Every structure is written in C-alpha cells, then in structure tokens.
XYZ file of N, CA and C in Angstrom:
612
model
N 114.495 150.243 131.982
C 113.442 150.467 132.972
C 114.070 150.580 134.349
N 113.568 151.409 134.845
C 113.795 151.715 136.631
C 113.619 150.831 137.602
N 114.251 150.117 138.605
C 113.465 149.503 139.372
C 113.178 150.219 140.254
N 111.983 149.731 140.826
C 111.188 149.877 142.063
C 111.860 150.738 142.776
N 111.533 151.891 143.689
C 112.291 152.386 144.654
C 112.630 151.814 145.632
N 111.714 150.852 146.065
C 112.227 150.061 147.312
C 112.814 149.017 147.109
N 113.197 148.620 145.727
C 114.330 147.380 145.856
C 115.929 148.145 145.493
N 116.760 147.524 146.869
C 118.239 147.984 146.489
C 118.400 147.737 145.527
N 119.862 149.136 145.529
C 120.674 148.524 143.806
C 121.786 148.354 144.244
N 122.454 146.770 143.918
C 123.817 146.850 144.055
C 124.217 146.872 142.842
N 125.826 147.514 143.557
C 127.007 148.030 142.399
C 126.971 147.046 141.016
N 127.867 146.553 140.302
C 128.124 145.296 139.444
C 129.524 144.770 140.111
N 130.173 145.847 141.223
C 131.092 145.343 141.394
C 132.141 146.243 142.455
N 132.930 146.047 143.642
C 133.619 146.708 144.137
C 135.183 147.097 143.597
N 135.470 146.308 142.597
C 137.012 146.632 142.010
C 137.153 147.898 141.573
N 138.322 148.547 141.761
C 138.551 149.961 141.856
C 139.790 149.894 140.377
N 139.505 150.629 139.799
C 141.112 150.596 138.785
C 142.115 151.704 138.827
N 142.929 150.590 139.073
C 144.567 151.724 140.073
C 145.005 152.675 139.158
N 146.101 153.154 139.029
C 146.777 154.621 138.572
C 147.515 153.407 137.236
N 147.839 151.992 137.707
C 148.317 151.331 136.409
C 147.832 150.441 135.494
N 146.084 150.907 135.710
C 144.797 151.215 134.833
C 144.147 149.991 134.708
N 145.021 148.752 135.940
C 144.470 147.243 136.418
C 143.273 147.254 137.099
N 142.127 146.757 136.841
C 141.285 146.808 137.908
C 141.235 146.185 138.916
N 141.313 146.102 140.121
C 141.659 145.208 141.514
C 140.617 145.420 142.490
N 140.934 144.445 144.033
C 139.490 144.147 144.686
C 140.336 145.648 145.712
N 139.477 146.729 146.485
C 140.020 148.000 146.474
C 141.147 147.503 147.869
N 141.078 146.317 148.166
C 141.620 146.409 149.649
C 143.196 146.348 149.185
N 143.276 145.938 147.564
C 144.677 145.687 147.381
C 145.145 146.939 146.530
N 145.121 148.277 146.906
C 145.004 149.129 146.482
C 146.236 150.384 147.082
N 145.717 150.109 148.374
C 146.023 151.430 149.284
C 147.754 151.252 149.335
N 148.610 150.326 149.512
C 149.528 150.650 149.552
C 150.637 149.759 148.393
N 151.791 150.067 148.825
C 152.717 149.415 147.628
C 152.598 147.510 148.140
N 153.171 146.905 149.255
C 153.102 146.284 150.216
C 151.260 145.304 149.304
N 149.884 145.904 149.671
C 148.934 145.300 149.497
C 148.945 145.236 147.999
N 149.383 145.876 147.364
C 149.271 145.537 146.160
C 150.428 144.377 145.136
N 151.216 144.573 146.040
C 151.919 143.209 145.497
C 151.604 141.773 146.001
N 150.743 141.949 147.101
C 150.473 141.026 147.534
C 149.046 140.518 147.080
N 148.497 140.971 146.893
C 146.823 141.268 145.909
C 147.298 140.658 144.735
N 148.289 141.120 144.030
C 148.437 141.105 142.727
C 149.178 139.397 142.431
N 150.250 139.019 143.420
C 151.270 138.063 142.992
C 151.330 137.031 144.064
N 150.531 137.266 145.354
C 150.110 135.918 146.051
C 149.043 135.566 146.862
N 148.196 136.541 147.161
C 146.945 136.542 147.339
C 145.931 135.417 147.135
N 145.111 134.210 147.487
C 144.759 133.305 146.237
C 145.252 132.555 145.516
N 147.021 132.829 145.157
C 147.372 131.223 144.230
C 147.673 130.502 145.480
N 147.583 129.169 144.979
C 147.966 128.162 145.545
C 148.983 127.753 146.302
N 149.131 127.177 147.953
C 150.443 127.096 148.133
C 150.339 125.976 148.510
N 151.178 124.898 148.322
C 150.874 123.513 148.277
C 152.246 122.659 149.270
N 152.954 123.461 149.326
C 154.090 122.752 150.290
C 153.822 123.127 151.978
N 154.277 122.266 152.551
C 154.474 122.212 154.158
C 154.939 123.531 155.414
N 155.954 124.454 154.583
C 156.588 125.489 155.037
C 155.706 126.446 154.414
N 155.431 126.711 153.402
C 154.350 127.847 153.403
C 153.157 127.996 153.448
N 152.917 126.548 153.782
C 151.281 126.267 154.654
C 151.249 126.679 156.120
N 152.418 126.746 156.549
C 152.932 126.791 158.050
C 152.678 127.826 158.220
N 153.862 128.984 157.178
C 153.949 130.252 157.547
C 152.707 131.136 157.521
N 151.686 130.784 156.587
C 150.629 131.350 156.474
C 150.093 130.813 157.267
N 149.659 129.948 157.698
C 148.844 129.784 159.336
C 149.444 130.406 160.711
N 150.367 130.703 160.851
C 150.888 131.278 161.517
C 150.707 132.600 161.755
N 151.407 133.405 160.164
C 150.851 134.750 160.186
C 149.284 135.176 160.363
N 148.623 134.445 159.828
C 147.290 134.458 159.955
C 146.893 134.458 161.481
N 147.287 133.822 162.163
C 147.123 133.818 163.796
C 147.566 135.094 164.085
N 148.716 135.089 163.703
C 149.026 136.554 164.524
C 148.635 137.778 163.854
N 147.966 137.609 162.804
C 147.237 139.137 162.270
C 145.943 138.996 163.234
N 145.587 138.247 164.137
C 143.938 138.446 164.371
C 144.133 139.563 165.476
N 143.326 140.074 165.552
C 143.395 141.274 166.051
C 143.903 142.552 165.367
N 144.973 142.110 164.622
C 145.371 143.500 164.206
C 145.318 143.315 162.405
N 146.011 144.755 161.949
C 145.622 144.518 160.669
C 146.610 144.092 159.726
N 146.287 143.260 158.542
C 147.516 142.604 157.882
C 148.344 143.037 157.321
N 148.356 144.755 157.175
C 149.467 145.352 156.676
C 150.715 145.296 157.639
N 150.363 145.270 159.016
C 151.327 144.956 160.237
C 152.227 143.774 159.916
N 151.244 142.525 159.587
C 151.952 141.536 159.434
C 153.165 141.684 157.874
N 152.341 141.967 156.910
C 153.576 141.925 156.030
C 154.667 142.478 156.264
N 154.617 143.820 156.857
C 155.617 144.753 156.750
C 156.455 143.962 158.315
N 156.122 143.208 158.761
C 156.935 142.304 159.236
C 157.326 141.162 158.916
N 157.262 140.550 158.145
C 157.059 139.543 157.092
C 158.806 139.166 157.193
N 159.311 139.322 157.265
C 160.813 139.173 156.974
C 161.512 138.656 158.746
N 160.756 140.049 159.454
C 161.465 139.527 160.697
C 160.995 138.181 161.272
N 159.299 138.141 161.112
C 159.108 137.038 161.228
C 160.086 135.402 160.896
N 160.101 135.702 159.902
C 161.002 134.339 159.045
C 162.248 134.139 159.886
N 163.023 135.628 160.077
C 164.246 135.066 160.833
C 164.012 134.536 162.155
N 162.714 135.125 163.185
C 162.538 134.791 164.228
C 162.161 133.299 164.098
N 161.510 132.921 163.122
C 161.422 131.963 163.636
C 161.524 130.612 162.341
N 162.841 130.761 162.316
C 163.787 129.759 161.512
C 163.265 129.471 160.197
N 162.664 130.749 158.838
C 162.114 130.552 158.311
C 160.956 129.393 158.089
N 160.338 129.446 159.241
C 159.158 128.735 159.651
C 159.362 126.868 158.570
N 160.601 126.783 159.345
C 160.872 125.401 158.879
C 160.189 124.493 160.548
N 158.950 123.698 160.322
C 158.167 122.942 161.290
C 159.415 122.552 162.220
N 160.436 121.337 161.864
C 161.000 121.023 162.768
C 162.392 121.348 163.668
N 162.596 123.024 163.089
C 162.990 124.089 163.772
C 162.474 124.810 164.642
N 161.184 125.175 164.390
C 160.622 125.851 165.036
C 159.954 124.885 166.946
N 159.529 123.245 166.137
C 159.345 122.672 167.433
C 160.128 122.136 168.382
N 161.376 122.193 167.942
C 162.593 122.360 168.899
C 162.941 123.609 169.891
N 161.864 124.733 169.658
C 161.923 125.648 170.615
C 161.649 125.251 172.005
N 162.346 126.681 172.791
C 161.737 126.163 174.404
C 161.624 127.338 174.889
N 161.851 127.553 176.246
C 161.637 128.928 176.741
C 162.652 129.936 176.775
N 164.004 129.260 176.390
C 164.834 130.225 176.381
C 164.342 130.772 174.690
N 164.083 130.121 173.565
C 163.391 130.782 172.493
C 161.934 131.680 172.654
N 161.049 131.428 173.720
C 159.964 132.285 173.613
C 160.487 133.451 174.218
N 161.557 133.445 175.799
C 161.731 134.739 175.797
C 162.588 135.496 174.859
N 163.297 135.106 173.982
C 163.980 135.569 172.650
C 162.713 136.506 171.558
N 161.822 135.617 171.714
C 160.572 135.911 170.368
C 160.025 137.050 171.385
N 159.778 136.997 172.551
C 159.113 138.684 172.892
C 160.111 139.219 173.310
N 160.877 139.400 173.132
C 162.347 140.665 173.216
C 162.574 140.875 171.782
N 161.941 140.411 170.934
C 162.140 140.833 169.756
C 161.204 141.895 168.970
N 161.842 143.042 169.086
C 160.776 144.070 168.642
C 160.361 144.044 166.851
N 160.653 143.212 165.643
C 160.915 143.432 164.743
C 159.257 142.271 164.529
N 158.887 141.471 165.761
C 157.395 140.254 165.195
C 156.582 141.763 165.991
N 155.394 140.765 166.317
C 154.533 140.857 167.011
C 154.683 140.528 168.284
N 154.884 140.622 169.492
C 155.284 139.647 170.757
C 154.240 140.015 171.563
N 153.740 138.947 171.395
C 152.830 138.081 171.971
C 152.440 136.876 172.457
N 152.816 136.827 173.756
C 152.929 135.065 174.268
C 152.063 133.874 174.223
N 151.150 134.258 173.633
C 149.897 133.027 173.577
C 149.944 132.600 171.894
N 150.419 133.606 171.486
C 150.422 133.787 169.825
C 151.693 132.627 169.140
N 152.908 133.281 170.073
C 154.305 133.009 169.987
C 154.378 131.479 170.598
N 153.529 130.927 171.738
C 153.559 129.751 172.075
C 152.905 128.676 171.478
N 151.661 129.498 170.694
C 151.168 128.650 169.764
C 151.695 128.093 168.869
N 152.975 128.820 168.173
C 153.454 128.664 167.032
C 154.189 127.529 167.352
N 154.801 127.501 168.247
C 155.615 126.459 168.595
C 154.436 125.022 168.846
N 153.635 125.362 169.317
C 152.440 124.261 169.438
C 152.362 123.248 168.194
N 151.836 124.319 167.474
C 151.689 124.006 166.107
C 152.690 123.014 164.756
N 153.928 123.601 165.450
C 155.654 123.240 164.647
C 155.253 121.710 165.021
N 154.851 121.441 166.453
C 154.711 120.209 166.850
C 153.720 119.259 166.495
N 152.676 120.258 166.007
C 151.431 119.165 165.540
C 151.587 118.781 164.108
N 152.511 119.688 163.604
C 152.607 119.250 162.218
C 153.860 117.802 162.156
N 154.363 117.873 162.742
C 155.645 116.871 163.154
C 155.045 115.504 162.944
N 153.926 115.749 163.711
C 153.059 114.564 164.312
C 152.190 114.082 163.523
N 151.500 114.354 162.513
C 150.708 114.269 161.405
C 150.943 112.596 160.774
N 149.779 112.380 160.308
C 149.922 111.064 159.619
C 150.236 111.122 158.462
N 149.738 112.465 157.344
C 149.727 112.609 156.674
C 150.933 114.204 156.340
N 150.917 114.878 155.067
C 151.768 115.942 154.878
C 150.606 117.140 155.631
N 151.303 118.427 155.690
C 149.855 119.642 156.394
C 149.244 119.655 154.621
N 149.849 119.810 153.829
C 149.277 120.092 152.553
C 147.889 119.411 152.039
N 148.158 117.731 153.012
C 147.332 117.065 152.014
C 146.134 117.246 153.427
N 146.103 117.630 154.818
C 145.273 117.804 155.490
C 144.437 119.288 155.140
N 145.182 120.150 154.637
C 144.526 121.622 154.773
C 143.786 121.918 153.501
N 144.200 120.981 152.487
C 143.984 120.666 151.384
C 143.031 119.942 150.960
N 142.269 119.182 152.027
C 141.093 118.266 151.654
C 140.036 118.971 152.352
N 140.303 120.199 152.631
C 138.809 120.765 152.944
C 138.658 121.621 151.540
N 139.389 121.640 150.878
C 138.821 122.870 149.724
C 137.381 122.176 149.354
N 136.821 123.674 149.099
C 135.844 123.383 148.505
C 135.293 123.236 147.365
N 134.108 122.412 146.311
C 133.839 122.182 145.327
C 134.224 123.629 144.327
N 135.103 123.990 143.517
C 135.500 125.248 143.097
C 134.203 125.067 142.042
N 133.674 124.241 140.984
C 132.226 124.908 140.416
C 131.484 124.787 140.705
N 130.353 126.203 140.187
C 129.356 126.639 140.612
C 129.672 127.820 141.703
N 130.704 128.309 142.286
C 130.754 128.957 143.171
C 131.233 130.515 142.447
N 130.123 131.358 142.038
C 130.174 132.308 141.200
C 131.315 133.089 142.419
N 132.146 134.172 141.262
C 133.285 135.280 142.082
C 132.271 136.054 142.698
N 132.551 136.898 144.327
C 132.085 137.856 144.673
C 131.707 139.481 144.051
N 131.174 139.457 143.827
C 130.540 141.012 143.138
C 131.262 141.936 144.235
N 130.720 142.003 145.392
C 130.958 143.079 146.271
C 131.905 142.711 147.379
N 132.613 143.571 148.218
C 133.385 143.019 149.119
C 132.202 142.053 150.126
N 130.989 142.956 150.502
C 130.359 142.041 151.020
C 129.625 141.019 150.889
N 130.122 140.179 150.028
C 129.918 139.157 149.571
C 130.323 137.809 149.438
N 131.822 138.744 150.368
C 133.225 137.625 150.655
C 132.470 137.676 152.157
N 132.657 135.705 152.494
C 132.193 135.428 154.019
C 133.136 135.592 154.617
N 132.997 135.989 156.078
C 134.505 135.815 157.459
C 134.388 134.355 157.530
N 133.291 133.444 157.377
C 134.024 132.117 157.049
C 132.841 131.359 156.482
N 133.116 130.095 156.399
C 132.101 129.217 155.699
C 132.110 128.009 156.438
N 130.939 126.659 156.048
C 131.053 125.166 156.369
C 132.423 125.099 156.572
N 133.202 124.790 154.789
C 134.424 124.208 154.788
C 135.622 124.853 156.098
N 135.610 126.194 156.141
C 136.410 126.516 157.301
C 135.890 126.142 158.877
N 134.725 126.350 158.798
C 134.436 125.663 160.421
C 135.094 124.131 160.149
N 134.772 123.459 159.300
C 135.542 121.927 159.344
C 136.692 122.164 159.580
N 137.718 122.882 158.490
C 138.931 123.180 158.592
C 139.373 123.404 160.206
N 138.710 124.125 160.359
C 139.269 124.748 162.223
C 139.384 123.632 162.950
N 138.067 122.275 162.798
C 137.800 121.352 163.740
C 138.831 120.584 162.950
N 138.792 120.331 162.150
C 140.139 119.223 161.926
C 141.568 119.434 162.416
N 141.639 120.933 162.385
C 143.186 121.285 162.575
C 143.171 121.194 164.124
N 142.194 121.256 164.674
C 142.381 121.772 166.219
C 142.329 119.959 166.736
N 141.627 118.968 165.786
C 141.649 117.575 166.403
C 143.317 116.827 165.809
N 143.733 117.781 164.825
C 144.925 117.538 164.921
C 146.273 118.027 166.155
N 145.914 118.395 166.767
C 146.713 118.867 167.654
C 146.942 120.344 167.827
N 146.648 121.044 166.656
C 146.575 123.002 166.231
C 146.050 123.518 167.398
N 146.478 124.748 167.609
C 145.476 125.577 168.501
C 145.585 127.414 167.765
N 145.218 128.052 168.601
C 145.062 129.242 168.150
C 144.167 128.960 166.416
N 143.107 128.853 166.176
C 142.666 128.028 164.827
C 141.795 128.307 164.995
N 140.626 129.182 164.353
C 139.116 129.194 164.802
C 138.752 129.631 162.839
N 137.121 129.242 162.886
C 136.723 128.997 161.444
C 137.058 130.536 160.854
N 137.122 131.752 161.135
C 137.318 132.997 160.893
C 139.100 132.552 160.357
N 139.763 132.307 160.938
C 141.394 132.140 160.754
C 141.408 131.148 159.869
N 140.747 129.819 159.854
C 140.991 129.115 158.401
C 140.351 129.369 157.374
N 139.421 130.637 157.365
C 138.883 131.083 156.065
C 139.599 132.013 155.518
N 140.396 132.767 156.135
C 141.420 133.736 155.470
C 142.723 132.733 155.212
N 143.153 131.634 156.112
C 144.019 130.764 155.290
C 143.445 130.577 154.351
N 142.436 130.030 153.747
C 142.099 128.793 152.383
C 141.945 130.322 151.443
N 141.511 131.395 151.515
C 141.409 132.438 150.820
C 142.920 132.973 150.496
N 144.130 133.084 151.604
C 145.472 133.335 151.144
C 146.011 132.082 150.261
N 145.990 130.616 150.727
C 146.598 129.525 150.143
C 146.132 128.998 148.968
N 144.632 129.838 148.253
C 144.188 129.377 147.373
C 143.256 128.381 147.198
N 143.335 127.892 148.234
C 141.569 126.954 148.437
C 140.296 127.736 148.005
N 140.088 128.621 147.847
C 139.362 129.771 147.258
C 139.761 130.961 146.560
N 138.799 131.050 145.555
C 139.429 132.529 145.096
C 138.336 133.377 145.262
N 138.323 134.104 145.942
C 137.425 135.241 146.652
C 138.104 137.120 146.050
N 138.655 137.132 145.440
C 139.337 138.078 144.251
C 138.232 138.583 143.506
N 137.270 139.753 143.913
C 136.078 140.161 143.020
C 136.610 140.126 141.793
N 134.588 139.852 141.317
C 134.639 139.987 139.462
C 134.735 140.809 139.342
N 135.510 140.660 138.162
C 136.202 142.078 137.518
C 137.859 142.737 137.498
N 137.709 142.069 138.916
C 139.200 142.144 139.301
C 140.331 141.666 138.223
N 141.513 142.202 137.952
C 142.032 141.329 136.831
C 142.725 139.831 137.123
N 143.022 139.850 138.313
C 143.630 138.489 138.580
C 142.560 137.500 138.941
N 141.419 137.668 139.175
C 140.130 136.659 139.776
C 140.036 135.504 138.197
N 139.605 134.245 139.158
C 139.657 133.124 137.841
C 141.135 132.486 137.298
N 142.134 133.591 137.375
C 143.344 132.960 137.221
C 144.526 132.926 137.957
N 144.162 132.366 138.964
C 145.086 132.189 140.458
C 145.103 130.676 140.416
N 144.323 129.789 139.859
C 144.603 128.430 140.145
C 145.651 128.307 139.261
C-alpha cells in the first residue's frame, strides 16, 4: 500500500556500495584517505592517553575546515608536535609556537596551535588518566538504534555538551559540545556508522 502523499518517505538508508561492493556511510567514500579511515578507525575505540590527545587536537584544528585537510596532514602534524606525547608537547614555549606557524606541512594557526599546548598541560594536571575522564561521558550504548540517514547523526548531544563542560572545567580550551561529539564519534564512545554500513555494530 501507498502512503499518503503528504507523509515523507525516507530512504531505509544513506550507505552507498563502493566499486569493492562494501556498503559504507557515503562520506567514507570519496577518496582513498576517507575510506581507510571510515573503514579501519573511524568509531573503534581509542582508550590510551596519546591518542585521546591526538584526536582532540586534530579535531580542534579541523573546525572550520574540512577533515580531509587534516588527515592528509596527519603525519606532519605528529612530527610537529612530538607525536602528540602530553608531556612533550607542554614543555613548549614560544620559541616552539613560532616554529608550529612557520611550519607549512600543519595548519598554522595561533589560537589553535596555543591551545594545544594548553591542553598538553591540562592533561599533565589531571587527577585521573584523559581516558578514564573522556571516557565516563560515553553514553548508555543500548537502545540507541544506528542512524538510517546521514541526517540522523547529531552535531552533538547531552553527553557531549557535558563532555565540553567537563573538559573545559578541567583546564581544556578550544572544546565546545560540536568538537566533543565528533571526538566520542572518532574515539568510539559512539558508533554513528549508518545501518547497513558494513562496519556499523562492530567497532566496539
């Protein structure tokens, strides 16, 4: 039976199936770069201190621009900034920030670049590990059906507005609920990977 003309129809689903006949969410599609990253870290879990770092970090500095920028810098990043080991990085000073914007291979950007160093420091300072702070906002994983459509994935939720306010009463800056919802969505606090998709459901 037909429905109604005036009630929408949505899709069953936005996953697109690539040329290597996987079905995926379409954003991890377009290039070589998004699709390895869609495919092999997107969503799993990252549970240690340094790659909780680095992904909050990159995450800061993708806002504004788009995250294919960031990967395909992904490397220079690391060297710039001491493979984002915390108490390397908060030993910086100004002879390191003007180093980080003479460096054409990041992003250089001084509010971005000073944050990071902010940050190296708030994690230093912690009572606890960043893992087990960034980590106690996840949210209840059942009951929380996979997204059907891209628009269906939020720019953020409760748990990330908390997230933001905790990190920022931890000492964090550059941190707003939009930036810790794409963290907990990269680190695996969520899997937001449409149904259908082949990797959605098995990222934990």
């Amino acid at each position: 039976m037909r429905p109604a003309s005036d009630v929408p129809v949505r899709p069953a689903s936005d996953v697109v199936v690539g040329a290597d006949g996987c079905p995926r969410c379409p954003w991890g599609l377009s290039t070589p770069e998004y699709v390895a990253y869609h495919d092999y870290e997107w969503g799993r879990p990252v549970r240690d201190t340094v790659g909780l770092f680095e992904r909050l970090t990159l995450e800061a500095f993708q806002s504004g621009l788009s995250w294919l920028t960031i990967l395909r810098k992904r490397s220079a990043f690391r060297a710039a900034f001491a493979g984002f080991d915390p108490a390397a990085v908060a030993a910086f000073g100004s002879a390191d920030v003007d180093r980080l914007l003479a460096d054409a291979g990041i992003v250089r950007n001084r509010r971005k670049i000073e944050a990071t160093i902010v940050n190296a420091r708030a994690v230093l300072t912690l009572d606890h590990p960043l893992e087990e702070l960034i980590w106690s906002f996840q949210p209840e994983p059942t009951g929380r059906a996979a997204p059907a459509t891209l628009a269906d994935v939020p720019a953020k939720t409760p748990e990330s507005v908390a997230l933001a306010k905790g990190l920022r009463a931890a000492g964090f800056v550059f941190v707003g609920p939009t930036t810790a919802y794409a963290l907990m969505q990269a680190c695996g606090l969520v899997d937001d990977h449409l149904s259908g998709c082949w990797v959605a459901g098995g990222v934990g």
